[in-house]
Amino acid sequence: MSSLVQNSYGKSRVRLTKVARHPDRHDLKELCVDVHLEGDFSASYLQGDNRLVVPTDTMKNIVYVCAKPHALASIEGFGQALAEHFCRHYAQVAQVTIDIVEQPWQRVTLDGNEHAHAFIGTGPDRRTCSVVLTRQSLRLESGLDDLLLLKTTGSAFSGFHRDAFTTLADSDDRILATSLTARWHYTQPPADYDQCQCRVRRALIEAFAGHRSLGVQQTLHALGEAVLAACAEIEQIHLRMPNRHRLLVNLQSFGLDNNNEIFVATDEPYGLITGTLRREH
Amino acid sequence: MSSLVQNSYGKSRVRLTKVARHPDRHDLKELCVDVHLEGDFSASYLQGDNRLVVPTDTMKNIVYVCAKPHALASIEGFGQALAEHFCRHYAQVAQVTIDIVEQPWQRVTLDGNEHAHAFIGTGPDRRTCSVVLTRQSLRLESGLDDLLLLKTTGSAFSGFHRDAFTTLADSDDRILATSLTARWHYTQPPADYDQCQCRVRRALIEAFAGHRSLGVQQTLHALGEAVLAACAEIEQIHLRMPNRHRLLVNLQSFGLDNNNEIFVATDEPYGLITGTLRREH
Amino acid sequence: MSSLVQNSYGKSRVRLTKVARHPDRHDLKELCVDVHLEGDFSASYLQGDNRLVVPTDTMKNIVYVCAKPHALASIEGFGQALAEHFCRHYAQVAQVTIDIVEQPWQRVTLDGNEHAHAFIGTGPDRRTCSVVLTRQSLRLESGLDDLLLLKTTGSAFSGFHRDAFTTLADSDDRILATSLTARWHYTQPPADYDQCQCRVRRALIEAFAGHRSLGVQQTLHALGEAVLAACAEIEQIHLRMPNRHRLLVNLQSFGLDNNNEIFVATDEPYGLITGTLRREH
Amino acid sequence: MSSLVQNSYGKSRVRLTKVARHPDRHDLKELCVDVHLEGDFSASYLQGDNRLVVPTDTMKNIVYVCAKPHALASIEGFGQALAEHFCRHYAQVAQVTIDIVEQPWQRVTLDGNEHAHAFIGTGPDRRTCSVVLTRQSLRLESGLDDLLLLKTTGSAFSGFHRDAFTTLADSDDRILATSLTARWHYTQPPADYDQCQCRVRRALIEAFAGHRSLGVQQTLHALGEAVLAACAEIEQIHLRMPNRHRLLVNLQSFGLDNNNEIFVATDEPYGLITGTLRREH
């Protein structure tokens, strides 16, 4: 009566903490890993024949087993090692997807001295990566989630389409706030994923701060260009910028001016602007 | 230096409450609407030229304006009407996407009598729809989110692939619990979306309860088949079934048996099984 | 330099699933339990002397061990049994607090027939209880969380205090919506906690639906009175009613009337009304 | 039939953004404010007589009106000003409670230069305060929420009470992780709340990093002592330390050692340790 036109399965939210105990200091990594497989699994769907099914519990075990010898220098490197493990061990697998989010921990620093084994949680922005490995191809994407940025001036929005449904006034000076998400691909693997991530983050912050915005769309494009300029290894970048509105509060009823001073932050509804820039060669 | 290879923008989480005040009773609908547009908007990204940009604030207004004359009999109908409004009014728009989630309210019933104007919130399962309209095509998807289902027996998982990374034991009687998400397309629009949604929900519950599961994959397939059997209008259905594990608690240390009685529910990690069934003609 | 003027410790979010496997049907209970102890624990704070410390891991074990022989007919009964276990076994304990939230599962019913072992998650309202046991006293509180109620008419708010900071208009017909929380004490333990909980829930819904509200404060009082009238066992009830505002959307700019038809639901800011009623004897 | 033994009402989650536009730089403050009143409001509960009721909408207005002239140098100062406004203007008010949480924003710094008007969101730790003002008294509490701290060594837990319900092994070297909450009172108002908050935060981090922990209870006490030593203005401090467990993963099945290297982070169940230290004079 039906055909099974797509199927996948996996284990989500495998949480891994690894401590590297060096003589003079400890290093700490905390990751949350998702594993998903596609391949020759239709018998489990159609007949309940599980012979080719690698249990999701086994996937969880493999995350820990692979983490033991791995240096975890970057989530991209670990994601790729994990994906390769699944392809190497399981002939029935056609495609492995590994998604990783890193919990940000910063070494405690006291009077300029780095502490050997104490860490403080930071954020809210977090590093992510996604690895999709098949028998023929590898697709690796690095990312950054929830980078909160706000500027109190240098942002306008005017000259937009007006019609019977428009009530928004032009603004030549508004607060611009966003919780930015970025995802990017490399032309070729960078020498150092961490250092590349830092350059991306810095380029985004610097471009956001310095850009005179005529709209979120234009700012998004400027941020994408800044990243491509800062990181020659990056081929393409996708940006997602929710517009976290700060609305001017009307104080006239109380006999008060409001010269762009007092605002209310609203979570919903919110604008959502996306775009993808690809490097021209 | 770069080309803008994709862009879209819109307004998310526009919350709408509509009350239809009939003489003998009030009807209530609460929706959360997302609007996204693609089209001739690259000038806003590249030059900050906003002349073709319909502000996201205007999109919000349009949701309310369109809701006023609309009966809101189904979210699918309203989503389609909204999408058509955007295509009709804005030549620069190539594609509109409308996503709607309905907040479930049930009329209060006291001693078998339906109350005229009081409602109680239910759930957690919620109806959803997604409408994608272009100048050439309409794609409409109905859905159901977070349907919590649990069975205390009639579920096994055994005969799976075993290797050096396996620690899971075979189980011939385990709790099966999920928080199901479904998305489906119609061969042709049904006469009554609401009634179709009810048949889907009932088919899912009935099949889940009655199926002797050899694995979540097989159960997922059985649920899909049940929906296709119950609703001739449906062409294709996608199901997503997280495996919300209930793990047997080891009571041996306390000199107690645990004959499949005492479990701990864990939120992470969790298995995640997906599949898409298409009707064979 | 300092004195330790208060201390307590415990285990939170111990999740328990119990299945009672009767010949003809299975019963299911899912609870989330918090245990907290006060007593002779200052040596652990002051000197790191843990000899009197019952590890929180042991508390978790005790929840499962106590659940094994217990019928779990009510969360109140189980909470009391747990509290007594801690007082009986640990002389160093002066006070035990047990907080329980029950995950609502409803037996699947198909064509009027109750299924033997399949369940569907409901809500969002959930039952709660809190037991505080000392060497001299027992304090037991039952509760209900997140009961969503909305009425489309029969609610006004006018004649309130006006001054230079007032901008709100009088309303003689507004939507009233809340997510109600209730906590109550008994004069003496009821014969059946479950049946009592059902009468409370029903009294709240019925009073909310039927009351002609002049303000949330008055409605809260009417609900409390209704509960005291419906349940002679209850001595005192505390109610917490957030005012989940639905604001009329201004459609005048679009040449449309809005006769109390089209609203926007807002999550913040929200009004929050509380009150406690005690039975007069 | 009943007496109203307690009542209060207010407005929660009033979100305020204030920008101070100095010639050379902008300052930014974002707060979330809760206002609650107690007083002569029983007529609104008992008879729906709202004449003495200050609408919660008015409370919201007052937050914005008071923020306009206020420098917002500290949330404590603003909370106190708000509380005084309500007591001064409304004779029917017996007690005002103001709770404030500050959204943490950090000025963007590029190559050592502070940007004039761009900010980056930080955290997750946030400053809080609570002000309770009556006609006779003022109670002011400062606080810190969700300070994430983790140390990879220097933490043990052993020598605890053992009995038939114990399965936990002694540990002489475990990861200690917490999401700390602190609340403190002052002997007398400090000259500078912000500077005092910074000293508290630093004392907590420094003491956590440096303390050789024999248990969370002892660490909590050491942290409290460190705060009292660092801030002579503080009279009393309450600390709440959830034990965010990192559990050693068993790798023996895979022929691998796990020398305190590979852990799984679990969110539930979790230990919860609290204590309050008061300065001895």
Short mmCIF file of C-alpha atoms in Angstrom, two decimals, chain A residues 58-232:
data_model
loop_
_atom_site.label_atom_id
_atom_site.label_comp_id
_atom_site.label_asym_id
_atom_site.label_seq_id
_atom_site.Cartn_x
_atom_site.Cartn_y
_atom_site.Cartn_z
CA THR A 58 25.61 1.38 20.88
CA MET A 59 25.94 4.77 19.16
CA LYS A 60 26.13 6.35 22.61
CA ASN A 61 28.86 3.88 23.62
CA ILE A 62 30.82 4.68 20.48
CA VAL A 63 30.83 8.40 21.30
CA TYR A 64 32.55 7.64 24.61
CA VAL A 65 34.88 5.02 23.16
CA CYS A 66 36.01 7.37 20.39
CA ALA A 67 36.45 10.26 22.84
CA LYS A 68 38.93 8.28 24.94
CA PRO A 69 41.92 8.37 22.54
CA HIS A 70 40.90 11.58 20.73
CA ALA A 71 42.49 14.89 21.72
CA LEU A 72 39.23 16.80 21.09
CA ALA A 73 41.27 19.72 19.81
CA SER A 74 38.22 20.77 17.77
CA ILE A 75 34.62 19.57 17.57
CA GLU A 76 35.04 19.38 13.80
CA GLY A 77 37.90 16.91 14.13
CA PHE A 78 36.02 14.79 16.63
CA GLY A 79 32.85 14.88 14.54
CA GLN A 80 34.77 13.66 11.52
CA ALA A 81 36.47 10.86 13.52
CA LEU A 82 33.07 9.73 14.82
CA ALA A 83 31.52 9.75 11.36
CA GLU A 84 34.41 7.73 9.98
CA HIS A 85 34.06 5.19 12.77
CA PHE A 86 30.46 4.49 11.76
CA CYS A 87 31.27 4.22 8.05
CA ARG A 88 34.26 1.97 8.71
CA HIS A 89 32.50 -0.45 11.06
CA TYR A 90 29.05 -0.73 9.50
CA ALA A 91 28.72 -1.67 5.84
CA GLN A 92 24.96 -1.13 6.02
CA VAL A 93 25.48 2.60 6.64
CA ALA A 94 25.21 4.87 3.60
CA GLN A 95 25.36 8.20 5.41
CA VAL A 96 26.33 9.35 8.91
CA THR A 97 25.43 12.74 10.33
CA ILE A 98 27.19 13.99 13.45
CA ASP A 99 26.00 17.22 15.08
CA ILE A 100 27.95 18.65 17.99
CA VAL A 101 27.36 21.63 20.27
CA GLU A 102 30.11 22.68 22.64
CA GLN A 103 29.33 23.95 26.14
CA PRO A 104 31.51 27.03 26.61
CA TRP A 105 33.84 26.89 29.65
CA GLN A 106 36.53 29.46 30.33
CA ARG A 107 39.52 28.83 32.56
CA VAL A 108 39.32 30.84 35.79
CA THR A 109 41.88 33.66 35.84
CA LEU A 110 42.82 35.29 39.14
CA ASP A 111 45.11 38.36 39.16
CA GLY A 112 46.23 37.46 35.66
CA ASN A 113 47.09 33.85 36.55
CA GLU A 114 45.28 31.01 34.86
CA HIS A 115 43.96 28.45 37.33
CA ALA A 116 45.07 24.87 36.75
CA HIS A 117 41.69 23.16 37.11
CA ALA A 118 38.82 25.61 37.74
CA PHE A 119 36.45 26.80 35.02
CA ILE A 120 33.56 29.23 34.68
CA GLY A 121 30.64 28.76 32.31
CA THR A 122 30.22 31.47 29.70
CA GLY A 123 27.99 32.14 26.75
CA PRO A 124 25.27 32.31 25.74
CA ASP A 125 27.00 31.89 22.36
CA ARG A 126 28.15 28.36 21.59
CA ARG A 127 30.18 26.64 18.89
CA THR A 128 28.56 23.97 16.75
CA CYS A 129 29.50 21.68 13.92
CA SER A 130 27.79 19.28 11.59
CA VAL A 131 29.52 16.49 9.66
CA VAL A 132 27.74 14.53 6.92
CA LEU A 133 29.79 11.61 5.63
CA THR A 134 28.79 9.24 2.84
CA ARG A 135 30.78 6.61 0.92
CA GLN A 136 31.58 9.30 -1.66
CA SER A 137 31.63 12.61 0.12
CA LEU A 138 32.26 14.61 3.27
CA ARG A 139 30.34 17.77 4.08
CA LEU A 140 31.53 19.69 7.09
CA GLU A 141 29.85 22.78 8.49
CA SER A 142 31.05 24.89 11.41
CA GLY A 143 28.73 27.18 13.31
CA LEU A 144 28.04 29.66 16.05
CA ASP A 145 24.71 29.84 17.93
CA ASP A 146 23.08 32.61 19.91
CA LEU A 147 25.62 35.39 19.67
CA LEU A 148 23.76 38.29 21.33
CA LEU A 149 24.58 41.64 19.77
CA LEU A 150 23.04 45.06 20.37
CA LYS A 151 23.89 48.54 19.20
CA THR A 152 22.19 51.63 20.53
CA THR A 153 22.65 53.72 17.38
CA GLY A 154 23.98 53.45 13.84
CA SER A 155 20.87 51.61 12.70
CA ALA A 156 18.01 52.93 10.54
CA PHE A 157 15.09 51.43 8.66
CA SER A 158 13.31 53.62 6.15
CA GLY A 159 12.27 53.92 2.53
CA PHE A 160 10.52 50.56 2.65
CA HIS A 161 7.40 49.55 0.72
CA ARG A 162 4.28 51.37 1.98
CA ASP A 163 0.66 50.42 1.36
CA ALA A 164 -2.71 50.10 3.06
CA PHE A 165 -1.32 47.57 5.54
CA THR A 166 1.64 49.67 6.68
CA THR A 167 1.65 51.33 10.07
CA LEU A 168 5.39 51.31 10.81
CA ALA A 169 7.05 54.74 10.74
CA ASP A 170 10.44 55.35 9.16
CA SER A 171 13.24 55.30 11.67
CA ASP A 172 16.65 56.89 11.22
CA ASP A 173 17.97 55.88 14.62
CA ARG A 174 16.82 52.71 16.32
CA ILE A 175 18.27 50.06 18.57
CA LEU A 176 19.39 46.99 16.63
CA ALA A 177 19.56 43.76 18.62
CA THR A 178 19.90 40.20 17.46
CA SER A 179 20.73 36.71 18.58
CA LEU A 180 22.85 35.66 15.64
CA THR A 181 23.30 32.14 14.25
CA ALA A 182 25.99 31.39 11.66
CA ARG A 183 26.85 28.26 9.68
CA TRP A 184 29.76 28.07 7.26
CA HIS A 185 31.56 25.69 4.90
CA TYR A 186 35.23 25.60 4.09
CA THR A 187 36.84 25.59 0.66
CA GLN A 188 39.42 23.34 2.25
CA PRO A 189 39.92 22.29 5.85
CA PRO A 190 41.60 25.07 7.81
CA ALA A 191 44.84 24.43 9.66
CA ASP A 192 43.15 25.24 12.95
CA TYR A 193 39.36 25.13 13.35
CA ASP A 194 39.48 26.91 16.71
CA GLN A 195 41.47 29.79 15.43
CA CYS A 196 39.18 30.04 12.40
CA GLN A 197 36.12 30.09 14.69
CA CYS A 198 37.67 32.92 16.69
CA ARG A 199 38.28 34.94 13.54
CA VAL A 200 34.67 34.41 12.42
CA ARG A 201 33.32 35.51 15.80
CA ARG A 202 35.54 38.56 15.89
CA ALA A 203 34.66 39.53 12.30
CA LEU A 204 30.94 39.29 13.11
CA ILE A 205 31.25 41.45 16.24
CA GLU A 206 33.50 44.01 14.57
CA ALA A 207 31.30 44.29 11.48
CA PHE A 208 28.13 44.53 13.56
CA ALA A 209 29.62 47.29 15.71
CA GLY A 210 31.06 49.27 12.81
CA HIS A 211 28.36 48.92 10.15
CA ARG A 212 25.95 51.83 9.62
CA SER A 213 22.83 49.77 9.13
CA LEU A 214 20.07 50.69 6.69
CA GLY A 215 18.21 47.49 7.60
CA VAL A 216 18.88 44.06 9.08
CA GLN A 217 19.18 42.65 5.55
CA GLN A 218 22.03 44.99 4.71
CA THR A 219 23.73 44.33 8.05
CA LEU A 220 23.49 40.59 7.50
CA HIS A 221 25.18 40.99 4.13
CA ALA A 222 27.91 43.16 5.63
CA LEU A 223 28.54 40.56 8.33
CA GLY A 224 28.79 37.80 5.75
CA GLU A 225 31.25 39.83 3.67
CA ALA A 226 33.32 40.55 6.76
CA VAL A 227 33.59 36.86 7.55
CA LEU A 228 34.61 35.98 4.00
CA ALA A 229 37.23 38.74 4.11
CA ALA A 230 38.59 37.59 7.47
CA CYS A 231 38.73 33.87 6.69
CA ALA A 232 40.04 32.91 3.27
#
